[in-house]
XYZ file of C-alpha atoms in Angstrom:
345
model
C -16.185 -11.214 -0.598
C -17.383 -10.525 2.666
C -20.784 -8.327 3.009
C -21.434 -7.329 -0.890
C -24.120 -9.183 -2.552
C -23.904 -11.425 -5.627
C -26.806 -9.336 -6.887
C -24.617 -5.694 -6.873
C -21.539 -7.400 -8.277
C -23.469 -8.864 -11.172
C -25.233 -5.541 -11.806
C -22.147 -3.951 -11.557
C -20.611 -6.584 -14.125
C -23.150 -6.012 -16.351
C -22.413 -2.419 -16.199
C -18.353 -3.184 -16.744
C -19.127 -5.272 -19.554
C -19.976 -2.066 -21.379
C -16.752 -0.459 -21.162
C -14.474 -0.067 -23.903
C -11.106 0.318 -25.018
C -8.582 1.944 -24.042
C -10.079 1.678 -20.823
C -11.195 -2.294 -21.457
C -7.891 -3.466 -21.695
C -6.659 -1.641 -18.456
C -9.268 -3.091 -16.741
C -7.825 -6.052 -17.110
C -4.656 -5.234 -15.752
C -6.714 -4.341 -12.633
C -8.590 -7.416 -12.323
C -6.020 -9.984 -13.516
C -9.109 -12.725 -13.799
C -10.701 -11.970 -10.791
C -13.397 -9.595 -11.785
C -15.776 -10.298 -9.216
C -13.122 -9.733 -5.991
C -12.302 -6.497 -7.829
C -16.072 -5.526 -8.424
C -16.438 -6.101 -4.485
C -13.476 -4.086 -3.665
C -14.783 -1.437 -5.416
C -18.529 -2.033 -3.811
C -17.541 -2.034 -0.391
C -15.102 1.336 -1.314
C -18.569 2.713 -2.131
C -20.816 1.627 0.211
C -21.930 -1.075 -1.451
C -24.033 1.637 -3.976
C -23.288 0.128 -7.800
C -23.622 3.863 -9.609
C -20.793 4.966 -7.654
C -19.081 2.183 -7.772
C -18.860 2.497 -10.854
C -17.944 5.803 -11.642
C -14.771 5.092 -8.650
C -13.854 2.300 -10.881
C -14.530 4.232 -14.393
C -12.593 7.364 -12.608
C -9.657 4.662 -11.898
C -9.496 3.175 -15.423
C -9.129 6.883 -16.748
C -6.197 7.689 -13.977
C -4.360 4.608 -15.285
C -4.625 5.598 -19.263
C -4.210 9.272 -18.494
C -0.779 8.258 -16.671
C 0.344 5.348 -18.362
C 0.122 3.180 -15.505
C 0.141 0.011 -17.360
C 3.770 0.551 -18.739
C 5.008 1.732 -15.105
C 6.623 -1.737 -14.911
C 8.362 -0.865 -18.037
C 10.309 2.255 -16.685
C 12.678 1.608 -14.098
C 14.612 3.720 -11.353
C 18.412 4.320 -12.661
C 20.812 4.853 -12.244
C 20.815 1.623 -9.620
C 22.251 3.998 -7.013
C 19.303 6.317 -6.861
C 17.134 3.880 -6.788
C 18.771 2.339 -3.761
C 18.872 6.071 -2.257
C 14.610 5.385 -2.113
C 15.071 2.202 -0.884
C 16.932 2.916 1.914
C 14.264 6.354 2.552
C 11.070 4.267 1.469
C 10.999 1.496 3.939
C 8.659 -1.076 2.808
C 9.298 -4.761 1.556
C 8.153 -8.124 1.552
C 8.362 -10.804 4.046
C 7.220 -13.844 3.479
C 3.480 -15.077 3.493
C 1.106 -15.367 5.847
C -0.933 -18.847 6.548
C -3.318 -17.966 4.507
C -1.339 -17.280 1.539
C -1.699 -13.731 1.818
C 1.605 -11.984 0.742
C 3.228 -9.751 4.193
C 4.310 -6.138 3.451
C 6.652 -4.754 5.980
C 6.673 -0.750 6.479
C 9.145 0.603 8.476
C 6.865 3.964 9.139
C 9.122 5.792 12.009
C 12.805 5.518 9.974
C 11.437 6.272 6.668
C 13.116 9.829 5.666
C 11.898 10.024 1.862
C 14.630 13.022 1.313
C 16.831 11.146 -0.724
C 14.864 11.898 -4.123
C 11.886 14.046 -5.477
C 8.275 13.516 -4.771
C 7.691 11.430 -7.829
C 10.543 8.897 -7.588
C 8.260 8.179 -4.480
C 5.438 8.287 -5.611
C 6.645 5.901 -8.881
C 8.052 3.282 -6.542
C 4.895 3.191 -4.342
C 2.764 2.661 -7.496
C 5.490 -0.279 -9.136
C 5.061 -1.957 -6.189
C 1.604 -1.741 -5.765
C 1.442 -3.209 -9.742
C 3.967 -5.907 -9.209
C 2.153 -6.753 -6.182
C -0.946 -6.919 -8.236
C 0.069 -7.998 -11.511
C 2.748 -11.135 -10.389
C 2.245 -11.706 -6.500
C -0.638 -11.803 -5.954
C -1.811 -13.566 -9.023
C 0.900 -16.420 -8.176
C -0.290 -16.967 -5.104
C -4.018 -17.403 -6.194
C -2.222 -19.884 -9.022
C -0.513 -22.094 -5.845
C -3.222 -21.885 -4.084
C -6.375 -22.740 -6.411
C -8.029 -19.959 -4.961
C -8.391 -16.250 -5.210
C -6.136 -14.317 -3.448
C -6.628 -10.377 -4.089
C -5.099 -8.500 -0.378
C -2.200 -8.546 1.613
C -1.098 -7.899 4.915
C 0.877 -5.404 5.979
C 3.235 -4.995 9.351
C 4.144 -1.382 10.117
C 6.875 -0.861 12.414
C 7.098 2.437 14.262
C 10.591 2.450 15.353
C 12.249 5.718 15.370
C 8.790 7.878 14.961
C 10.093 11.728 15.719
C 7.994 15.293 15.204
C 10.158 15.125 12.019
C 7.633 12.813 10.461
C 5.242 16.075 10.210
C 7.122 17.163 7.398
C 6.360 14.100 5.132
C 2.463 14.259 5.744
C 1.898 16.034 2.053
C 3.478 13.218 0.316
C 2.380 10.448 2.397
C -1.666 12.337 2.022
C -0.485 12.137 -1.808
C 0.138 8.344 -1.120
C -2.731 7.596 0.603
C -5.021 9.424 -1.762
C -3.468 7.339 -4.552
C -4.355 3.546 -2.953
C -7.744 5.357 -1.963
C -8.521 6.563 -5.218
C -7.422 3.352 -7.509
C -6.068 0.072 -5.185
C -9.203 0.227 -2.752
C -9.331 -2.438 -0.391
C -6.186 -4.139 -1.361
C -5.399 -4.936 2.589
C -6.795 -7.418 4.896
C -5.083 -6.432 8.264
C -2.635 -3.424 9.645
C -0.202 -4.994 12.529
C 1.256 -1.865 14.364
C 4.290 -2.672 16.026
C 7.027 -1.375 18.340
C 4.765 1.821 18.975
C 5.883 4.432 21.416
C 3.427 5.962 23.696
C 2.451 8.890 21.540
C 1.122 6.540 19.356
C -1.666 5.693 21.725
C -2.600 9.079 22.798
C -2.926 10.241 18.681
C -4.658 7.076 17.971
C -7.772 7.609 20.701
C -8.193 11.000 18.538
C -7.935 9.127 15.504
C -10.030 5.864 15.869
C -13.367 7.744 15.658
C -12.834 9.283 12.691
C -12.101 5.915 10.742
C -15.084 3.902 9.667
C -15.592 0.688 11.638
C -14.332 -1.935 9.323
C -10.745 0.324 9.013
C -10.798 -0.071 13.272
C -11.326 -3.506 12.920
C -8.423 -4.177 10.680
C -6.498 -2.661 12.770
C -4.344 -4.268 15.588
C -1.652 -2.577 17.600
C 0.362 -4.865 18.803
C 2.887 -5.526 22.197
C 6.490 -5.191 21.870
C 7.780 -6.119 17.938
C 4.262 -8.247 17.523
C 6.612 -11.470 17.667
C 4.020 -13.711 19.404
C 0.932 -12.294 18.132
C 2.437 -12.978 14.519
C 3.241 -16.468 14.920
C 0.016 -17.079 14.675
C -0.466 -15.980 11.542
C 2.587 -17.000 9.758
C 5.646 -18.849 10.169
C 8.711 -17.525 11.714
C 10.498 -17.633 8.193
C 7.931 -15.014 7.008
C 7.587 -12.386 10.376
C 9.830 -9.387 8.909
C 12.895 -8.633 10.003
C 12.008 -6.303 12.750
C 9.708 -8.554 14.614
C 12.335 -11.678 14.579
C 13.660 -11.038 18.237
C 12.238 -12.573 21.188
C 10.852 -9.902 23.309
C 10.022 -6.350 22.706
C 11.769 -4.055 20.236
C 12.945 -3.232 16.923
C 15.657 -6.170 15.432
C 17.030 -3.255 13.597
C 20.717 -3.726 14.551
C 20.144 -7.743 15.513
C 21.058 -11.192 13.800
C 18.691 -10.673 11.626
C 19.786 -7.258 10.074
C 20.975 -9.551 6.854
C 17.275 -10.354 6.405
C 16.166 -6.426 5.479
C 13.346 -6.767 3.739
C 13.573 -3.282 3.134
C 17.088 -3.236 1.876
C 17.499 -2.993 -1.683
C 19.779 -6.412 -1.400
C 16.219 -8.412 -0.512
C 15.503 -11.147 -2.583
C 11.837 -9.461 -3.074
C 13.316 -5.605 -4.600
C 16.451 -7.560 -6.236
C 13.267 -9.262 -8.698
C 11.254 -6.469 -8.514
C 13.834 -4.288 -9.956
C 15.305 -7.080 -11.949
C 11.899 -7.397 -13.505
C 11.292 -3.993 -14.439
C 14.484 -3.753 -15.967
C 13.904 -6.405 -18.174
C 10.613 -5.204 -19.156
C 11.864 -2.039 -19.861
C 14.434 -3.791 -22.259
C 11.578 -5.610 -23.505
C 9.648 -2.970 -24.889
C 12.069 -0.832 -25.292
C 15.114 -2.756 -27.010
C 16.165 -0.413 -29.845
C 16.107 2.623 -27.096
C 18.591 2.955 -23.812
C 16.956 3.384 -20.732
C 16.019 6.949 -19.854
C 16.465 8.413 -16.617
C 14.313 10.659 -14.992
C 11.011 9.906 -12.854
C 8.105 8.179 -14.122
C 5.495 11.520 -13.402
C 2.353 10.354 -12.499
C -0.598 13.197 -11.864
C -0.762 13.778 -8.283
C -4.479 13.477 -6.720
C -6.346 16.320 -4.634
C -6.698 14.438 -1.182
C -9.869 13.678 -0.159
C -11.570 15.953 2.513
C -11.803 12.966 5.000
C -8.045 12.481 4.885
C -7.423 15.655 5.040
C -9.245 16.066 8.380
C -7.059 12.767 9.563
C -3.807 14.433 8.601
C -5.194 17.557 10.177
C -5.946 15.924 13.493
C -2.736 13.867 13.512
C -0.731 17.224 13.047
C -2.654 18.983 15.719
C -2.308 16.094 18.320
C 1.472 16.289 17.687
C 2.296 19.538 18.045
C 0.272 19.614 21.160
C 2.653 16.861 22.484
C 5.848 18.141 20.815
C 5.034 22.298 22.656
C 4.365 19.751 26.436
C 6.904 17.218 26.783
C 9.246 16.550 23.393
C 8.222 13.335 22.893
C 8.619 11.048 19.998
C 6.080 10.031 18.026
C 4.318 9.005 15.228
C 2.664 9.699 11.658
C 2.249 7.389 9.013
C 0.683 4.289 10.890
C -2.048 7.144 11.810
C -2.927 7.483 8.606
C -3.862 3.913 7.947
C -7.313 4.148 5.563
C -6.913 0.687 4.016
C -6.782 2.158 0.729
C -9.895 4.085 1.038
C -11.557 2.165 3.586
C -11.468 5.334 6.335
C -14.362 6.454 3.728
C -16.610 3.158 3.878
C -19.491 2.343 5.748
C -20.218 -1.392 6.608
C -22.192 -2.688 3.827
C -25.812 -3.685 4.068
């Protein structure tokens, strides 16, 4: 649990103890039997002070009974084919495992379009995976392991990054404000990969304005990251895009079969399969509606909004001198509200 001290996390248990329903039984849906590693998320989201640690946490517990968040699992995307249409706009699976045990989320940042359905089919998906990640991976992994296991890692691949991406930075602040606001600290390590030179240039402007334990977590790596993520995890695991010796995207390689992005993955065929049969679960004397799952969409934060701001900015400045392409999302990168953290005492 890193720099937060046994002392906070039991006055801030103390505190949690307190709460009661409907937000007590959410709560457990956030902490899944690890209340302390979800305490110390919360801590370190808050600089390690327990008052507003508490209130981030009480705030969170409020979002999720306000917007049903609990029965999310329960409500899938239909029909199939629309729900494939985000797939194939949303680029983000899972890959394997690292080492460690720590589940690998791939994100393909630069080909992601997200104009194949409305904001909130987006923003549902983002959150069911977050959940299922929460609520079944993660807590099967701590199970196999005998330990706690609580983050993930995640591999963004910046492949095809163009100017275009500037017109997806409201939804992806909307995104970002989201994991800040209610799945804080949720990631152990950001792998960049395949990033073109803009990349660098927006990411000098960028770096200073995260907090240091965000720039620590982050690694931009050579080429598709191949080498540097062997050492993490086994070649089984590395996602699709970083399978090929040497530099560059696998996106049209051998190992275009292995998508994790693609709908036809093993990980979204029983993440959808799931929800589906939760939604038949709980709702077996009713068909399935259609429609998106609306979920209240958060201000963003002033910090991010200064990011997004200075991303935007850098861009144009390089799109109005030389037309090249670049990059967005991976710019963005705040660890789920860590871009607003200080390193804790």
């Amino acid at each position: 649990m890193g720099t937060v001290s046994q002392d906070a996390i039991n006055q801030f248990k103390a505190l949690m103890d307190q709460v009661e329903e409907p937000l007590k039984r959410t709560y457990q849906n956030v902490h899944q039997g690890y209340q302390a590693e979800t305490l110390a998320r919360f801590l370190k989201a808050r600089e390690c002070n327990v008052t507003k640690a508490r209130q981030m946490l009480v705030d969170c517990l409020r979002w999720r009974v306000q917007n049903e968040i609990d029965n999310i699992l329960t409500k899938p995307i239909v029909p199939a084919d629309l729900y494939r249409a985000v797939r194939d706009s949303q680029l983000i699976g899972m890959s394997g495992y690292s080492r460690e045990g720590l589940p690998v989320f791939a994100h393909g940042v630069g080909l992601s379009t997200f104009d194949k359905a409305s904001v909130h089919y987006y923003v549902q998906s983002h959150i069911q995976i977050n959940e299922y990640r929460d609520r079944i991976i993660l807590p099967t992994a701590s199970k196999k392991h005998g330990r706690p296991i609580t983050t993930c890692v995640k591999v963004l691949d910046m492949t095809g990054l163009r100017f275009s991406a500037l017109n997806q930075i409201k939804l992806m602040t909307i995104i970002s404000t989201i994991d800040d606001l209610n799945y804080p600290e949720k990631t152990k390590a950001y792998y960049i990969v395949n990033a073109p030179y803009i990349f660098s240039a927006c990411w000098k402007v960028v770096k200073p304005l995260l907090q240091e334990r965000t720039r620590k977590k982050v690694q931009v790596l050579s080429g598709n990251g191949r080498d540097e993520l062997l050492k993490i995890m086994d070649v089984a695991s590395l996602p699709h895009f970083c399978k090929r010796e040497g530099s560059g995207s696998s996106r049209h390689s051998e190992y275009a079969n292995e998508n994790c992005f693609s709908l036809d993955h093993p990980f979204h065929q029983q993440l959808y399969n799931y929800i589906k049969q939760q939604s038949l679960e709980s709702e077996s004397s009713q068909p399935i509606k259609q429609g998106s799952f609306h979920v209240d969409l958060p201000e963003p934060a002033a910090e991010g909004t200064e990011i997004a701001k200075t991303i935007e900015s850098e861009m144009h400045k390089f799109e109005n001198g030389n037309g090249l392409s670049g990059s967005l999302d991976g710019l963005k990168i705040n660890d789920d509200s860590d871009y607003r953290t200080r390193h804790c005492p």
